[in-house]
C-alpha cells in the first residue's frame, strides 16, 4: 500500500477531502518517525510496536567486486506485529 492509496482510503472512510486525509496521514507518519528518533519506541495497541536498535560496525563484502567493505554502525528500525494483527493477516 502506498501513501497515496492510504490517503484515498482515509478520505473515503472519514468522508473528507484528499487534502485533509493527506494531512492526517502525514501527521501520523511524522509522529511515528519523531517517536522513534526521540524515544526509540512507538507502540500502537492492537497493531504493533516499532522500535530502534543499534547495529555495530562490521565487515561485509561489496557484491559487485567481492572485496571486503566496512559497514558503518547505525540504528535500524524494527517492527513487531501484535498477535491480533498476525491473526488478521493469516485469515
Short mmCIF file of N, CA and C in Angstrom, two decimals:
data_model
loop_
_atom_site.label_atom_id
_atom_site.label_comp_id
_atom_site.label_asym_id
_atom_site.label_seq_id
_atom_site.Cartn_x
_atom_site.Cartn_y
_atom_site.Cartn_z
N UNK A 1 0.86 -1.17 0.00
CA UNK A 1 0.00 0.00 0.00
C UNK A 1 0.90 1.23 0.00
N UNK A 2 0.62 2.16 -0.87
CA UNK A 2 1.39 3.40 -0.95
C UNK A 2 0.74 4.48 -0.08
N UNK A 3 1.48 5.56 0.10
CA UNK A 3 0.93 6.68 0.87
C UNK A 3 -0.30 7.24 0.16
N UNK A 4 -0.28 7.26 -1.15
CA UNK A 4 -1.43 7.76 -1.92
C UNK A 4 -2.66 6.88 -1.69
N UNK A 5 -2.46 5.56 -1.72
CA UNK A 5 -3.58 4.64 -1.50
C UNK A 5 -4.11 4.78 -0.08
N UNK A 6 -3.21 4.92 0.88
CA UNK A 6 -3.61 5.12 2.27
C UNK A 6 -4.42 6.41 2.42
N UNK A 7 -3.97 7.47 1.76
CA UNK A 7 -4.69 8.75 1.79
C UNK A 7 -6.09 8.60 1.20
N UNK A 8 -6.20 7.90 0.08
CA UNK A 8 -7.51 7.68 -0.54
C UNK A 8 -8.43 6.89 0.39
N UNK A 9 -7.90 5.88 1.06
CA UNK A 9 -8.69 5.06 1.97
C UNK A 9 -9.19 5.88 3.15
N UNK A 10 -8.32 6.70 3.73
CA UNK A 10 -8.70 7.55 4.86
C UNK A 10 -9.78 8.55 4.41
N UNK A 11 -9.59 9.15 3.25
CA UNK A 11 -10.56 10.12 2.75
C UNK A 11 -11.95 9.49 2.57
N UNK A 12 -11.99 8.29 2.02
CA UNK A 12 -13.28 7.62 1.81
C UNK A 12 -13.92 7.23 3.13
N UNK A 13 -13.14 6.64 4.05
CA UNK A 13 -13.70 6.16 5.31
C UNK A 13 -14.19 7.30 6.19
N UNK A 14 -13.47 8.42 6.18
CA UNK A 14 -13.85 9.55 7.04
C UNK A 14 -14.63 10.63 6.31
N UNK A 15 -14.95 10.36 5.04
CA UNK A 15 -15.73 11.28 4.22
C UNK A 15 -15.16 12.70 4.28
N UNK A 16 -13.92 12.81 3.84
CA UNK A 16 -13.24 14.10 3.81
C UNK A 16 -12.48 14.24 2.50
N UNK A 17 -11.92 15.42 2.29
CA UNK A 17 -11.19 15.67 1.04
C UNK A 17 -9.85 14.94 1.07
N UNK A 18 -9.29 14.78 -0.11
CA UNK A 18 -7.97 14.16 -0.24
C UNK A 18 -6.90 14.98 0.50
N UNK A 19 -7.02 16.29 0.44
CA UNK A 19 -6.04 17.18 1.09
C UNK A 19 -6.09 17.00 2.61
N UNK A 20 -7.28 16.93 3.18
CA UNK A 20 -7.42 16.73 4.62
C UNK A 20 -6.88 15.36 5.03
N UNK A 21 -7.21 14.34 4.24
CA UNK A 21 -6.75 12.99 4.54
C UNK A 21 -5.23 12.90 4.43
N UNK A 22 -4.66 13.55 3.43
CA UNK A 22 -3.21 13.56 3.24
C UNK A 22 -2.54 14.19 4.46
N UNK A 23 -3.09 15.30 4.94
CA UNK A 23 -2.53 15.96 6.13
C UNK A 23 -2.55 15.03 7.34
N UNK A 24 -3.62 14.28 7.50
CA UNK A 24 -3.72 13.33 8.62
C UNK A 24 -2.69 12.22 8.48
N UNK A 25 -2.58 11.64 7.30
CA UNK A 25 -1.63 10.56 7.06
C UNK A 25 -0.20 11.05 7.34
N UNK A 26 0.14 12.22 6.83
CA UNK A 26 1.48 12.77 7.03
C UNK A 26 1.72 13.04 8.51
N UNK A 27 0.73 13.56 9.22
CA UNK A 27 0.87 13.84 10.65
C UNK A 27 1.13 12.56 11.44
N UNK A 28 0.41 11.49 11.12
CA UNK A 28 0.60 10.22 11.82
C UNK A 28 1.99 9.65 11.53
N UNK A 29 2.38 9.64 10.27
CA UNK A 29 3.70 9.11 9.91
C UNK A 29 4.82 9.93 10.54
N UNK A 30 4.66 11.23 10.54
CA UNK A 30 5.66 12.12 11.15
C UNK A 30 5.74 11.88 12.66
N UNK A 31 4.61 11.66 13.30
CA UNK A 31 4.59 11.39 14.74
C UNK A 31 5.32 10.08 15.05
N UNK A 32 5.11 9.06 14.24
CA UNK A 32 5.81 7.79 14.43
C UNK A 32 7.31 8.00 14.26
N UNK A 33 7.68 8.74 13.23
CA UNK A 33 9.10 9.00 12.97
C UNK A 33 9.74 9.75 14.14
N UNK A 34 9.07 10.78 14.62
CA UNK A 34 9.61 11.56 15.74
C UNK A 34 9.71 10.72 17.01
N UNK A 35 8.74 9.86 17.25
CA UNK A 35 8.77 8.98 18.41
C UNK A 35 9.97 8.04 18.36
N UNK A 36 10.27 7.53 17.17
CA UNK A 36 11.43 6.65 17.02
C UNK A 36 12.74 7.41 17.22
N UNK A 37 12.80 8.62 16.69
CA UNK A 37 14.02 9.42 16.83
C UNK A 37 14.25 9.81 18.29
N UNK A 38 13.21 10.28 18.96
CA UNK A 38 13.36 10.78 20.33
C UNK A 38 13.37 9.68 21.38
N UNK A 39 12.46 8.72 21.29
CA UNK A 39 12.30 7.72 22.35
C UNK A 39 12.76 6.32 21.95
N UNK A 40 12.89 6.08 20.65
CA UNK A 40 13.34 4.77 20.20
C UNK A 40 12.26 3.71 20.15
N UNK A 41 11.02 4.09 20.49
CA UNK A 41 9.94 3.10 20.50
C UNK A 41 8.59 3.77 20.32
N UNK A 42 7.74 3.17 19.49
CA UNK A 42 6.36 3.63 19.30
C UNK A 42 5.47 2.40 19.31
N UNK A 43 4.51 2.38 20.24
CA UNK A 43 3.60 1.26 20.36
C UNK A 43 2.19 1.70 19.98
N UNK A 44 1.57 0.95 19.08
CA UNK A 44 0.19 1.21 18.67
C UNK A 44 -0.60 -0.03 19.05
N UNK A 45 -1.42 0.09 20.09
CA UNK A 45 -2.17 -1.07 20.60
C UNK A 45 -3.02 -1.70 19.51
N UNK A 46 -3.00 -3.02 19.49
CA UNK A 46 -3.78 -3.77 18.52
C UNK A 46 -3.12 -3.84 17.16
N UNK A 47 -1.99 -3.16 16.99
CA UNK A 47 -1.31 -3.15 15.69
C UNK A 47 0.10 -3.71 15.84
N UNK A 48 0.95 -3.01 16.60
CA UNK A 48 2.31 -3.49 16.78
C UNK A 48 3.21 -2.45 17.40
N UNK A 49 4.48 -2.77 17.44
CA UNK A 49 5.46 -1.91 18.09
C UNK A 49 6.63 -1.67 17.14
N UNK A 50 6.91 -0.41 16.89
CA UNK A 50 8.09 0.00 16.15
C UNK A 50 9.18 0.31 17.17
N UNK A 51 10.39 -0.15 16.94
CA UNK A 51 11.47 0.18 17.85
C UNK A 51 12.77 0.31 17.05
N UNK A 52 13.76 0.89 17.70
CA UNK A 52 15.06 1.00 17.06
C UNK A 52 16.06 0.15 17.82
N UNK A 53 17.08 -0.27 17.14
CA UNK A 53 18.17 -0.98 17.80
C UNK A 53 19.47 -0.60 17.11
N UNK A 54 20.54 -0.72 17.85
CA UNK A 54 21.85 -0.36 17.32
C UNK A 54 22.51 -1.58 16.69
N UNK A 55 23.11 -1.34 15.54
CA UNK A 55 23.92 -2.38 14.90
C UNK A 55 25.36 -1.87 14.91
N UNK A 56 26.28 -2.72 15.30
CA UNK A 56 27.66 -2.28 15.34
C UNK A 56 28.33 -2.36 13.97
N UNK A 57 29.46 -1.71 13.91
CA UNK A 57 30.25 -1.72 12.68
C UNK A 57 30.68 -3.15 12.40
N UNK A 58 30.73 -3.52 11.11
CA UNK A 58 31.17 -4.87 10.75
C UNK A 58 31.78 -4.86 9.37
N UNK A 59 32.40 -5.94 9.04
CA UNK A 59 33.00 -6.11 7.72
C UNK A 59 32.03 -6.91 6.86
N UNK A 60 31.71 -6.36 5.69
CA UNK A 60 30.86 -7.05 4.73
C UNK A 60 31.60 -7.22 3.42
N UNK A 61 30.90 -7.50 2.38
CA UNK A 61 31.52 -7.65 1.06
C UNK A 61 30.78 -6.80 0.04
N UNK A 62 31.54 -6.19 -0.85
CA UNK A 62 30.96 -5.47 -1.97
C UNK A 62 30.42 -6.53 -2.93
N UNK A 63 29.09 -6.52 -3.19
CA UNK A 63 28.53 -7.60 -4.04
C UNK A 63 29.05 -7.59 -5.47
N UNK A 64 29.49 -6.44 -5.97
CA UNK A 64 29.98 -6.38 -7.35
C UNK A 64 31.41 -6.92 -7.47
N UNK A 65 32.26 -6.52 -6.53
CA UNK A 65 33.68 -6.89 -6.64
C UNK A 65 34.07 -8.05 -5.73
N UNK A 66 33.28 -8.29 -4.69
CA UNK A 66 33.61 -9.35 -3.74
C UNK A 66 34.64 -8.92 -2.71
N UNK A 67 35.09 -7.68 -2.79
CA UNK A 67 36.10 -7.20 -1.85
C UNK A 67 35.47 -6.83 -0.52
N UNK A 68 36.24 -6.98 0.58
CA UNK A 68 35.73 -6.60 1.89
C UNK A 68 35.41 -5.10 1.95
N UNK A 69 34.36 -4.75 2.67
CA UNK A 69 33.98 -3.35 2.84
C UNK A 69 33.47 -3.16 4.26
N UNK A 70 33.74 -1.99 4.83
CA UNK A 70 33.29 -1.69 6.19
C UNK A 70 31.86 -1.17 6.14
N UNK A 71 30.99 -1.78 6.93
CA UNK A 71 29.61 -1.32 7.06
C UNK A 71 29.54 -0.56 8.38
N UNK A 72 29.20 0.73 8.31
CA UNK A 72 29.21 1.59 9.49
C UNK A 72 28.18 1.17 10.54
N UNK A 73 28.45 1.55 11.78
CA UNK A 73 27.48 1.34 12.86
C UNK A 73 26.26 2.22 12.57
N UNK A 74 25.08 1.74 12.92
CA UNK A 74 23.86 2.51 12.61
C UNK A 74 22.71 2.03 13.48
N UNK A 75 21.66 2.83 13.50
CA UNK A 75 20.41 2.43 14.15
C UNK A 75 19.47 1.94 13.07
N UNK A 76 18.76 0.86 13.36
CA UNK A 76 17.80 0.32 12.41
C UNK A 76 16.42 0.26 13.06
N UNK A 77 15.39 0.30 12.25
CA UNK A 77 14.01 0.24 12.74
C UNK A 77 13.52 -1.19 12.63
N UNK A 78 12.87 -1.63 13.69
CA UNK A 78 12.33 -2.98 13.77
C UNK A 78 10.82 -2.86 14.04
N UNK A 79 10.04 -3.76 13.50
CA UNK A 79 8.60 -3.77 13.75
C UNK A 79 8.20 -5.15 14.23
N UNK A 80 7.45 -5.18 15.32
CA UNK A 80 6.91 -6.45 15.82
C UNK A 80 5.40 -6.32 15.85
N UNK A 81 4.73 -7.13 15.06
CA UNK A 81 3.27 -7.11 14.98
C UNK A 81 2.67 -7.76 16.22
N UNK A 82 1.56 -7.20 16.70
CA UNK A 82 0.82 -7.80 17.80
C UNK A 82 0.10 -9.05 17.29
N UNK A 83 -0.22 -9.94 18.21
CA UNK A 83 -0.88 -11.19 17.84
C UNK A 83 -2.19 -10.95 17.10
N UNK A 84 -2.95 -9.94 17.52
CA UNK A 84 -4.23 -9.67 16.85
C UNK A 84 -4.01 -9.32 15.37
N UNK A 85 -2.95 -8.60 15.05
CA UNK A 85 -2.64 -8.27 13.65
C UNK A 85 -2.19 -9.52 12.90
N UNK A 86 -1.37 -10.32 13.54
CA UNK A 86 -0.90 -11.57 12.90
C UNK A 86 -2.08 -12.47 12.55
N UNK A 87 -3.03 -12.59 13.48
CA UNK A 87 -4.22 -13.43 13.24
C UNK A 87 -5.01 -12.89 12.07
N UNK A 88 -5.23 -11.58 12.04
CA UNK A 88 -5.99 -10.94 10.96
C UNK A 88 -5.34 -11.16 9.61
N UNK A 89 -4.03 -11.05 9.54
CA UNK A 89 -3.29 -11.21 8.29
C UNK A 89 -3.36 -12.65 7.80
N UNK A 90 -3.36 -13.59 8.72
CA UNK A 90 -3.34 -15.01 8.35
C UNK A 90 -4.71 -15.62 8.12
N UNK A 91 -5.78 -14.83 8.18
CA UNK A 91 -7.11 -15.37 7.91
C UNK A 91 -7.73 -14.76 6.70
#
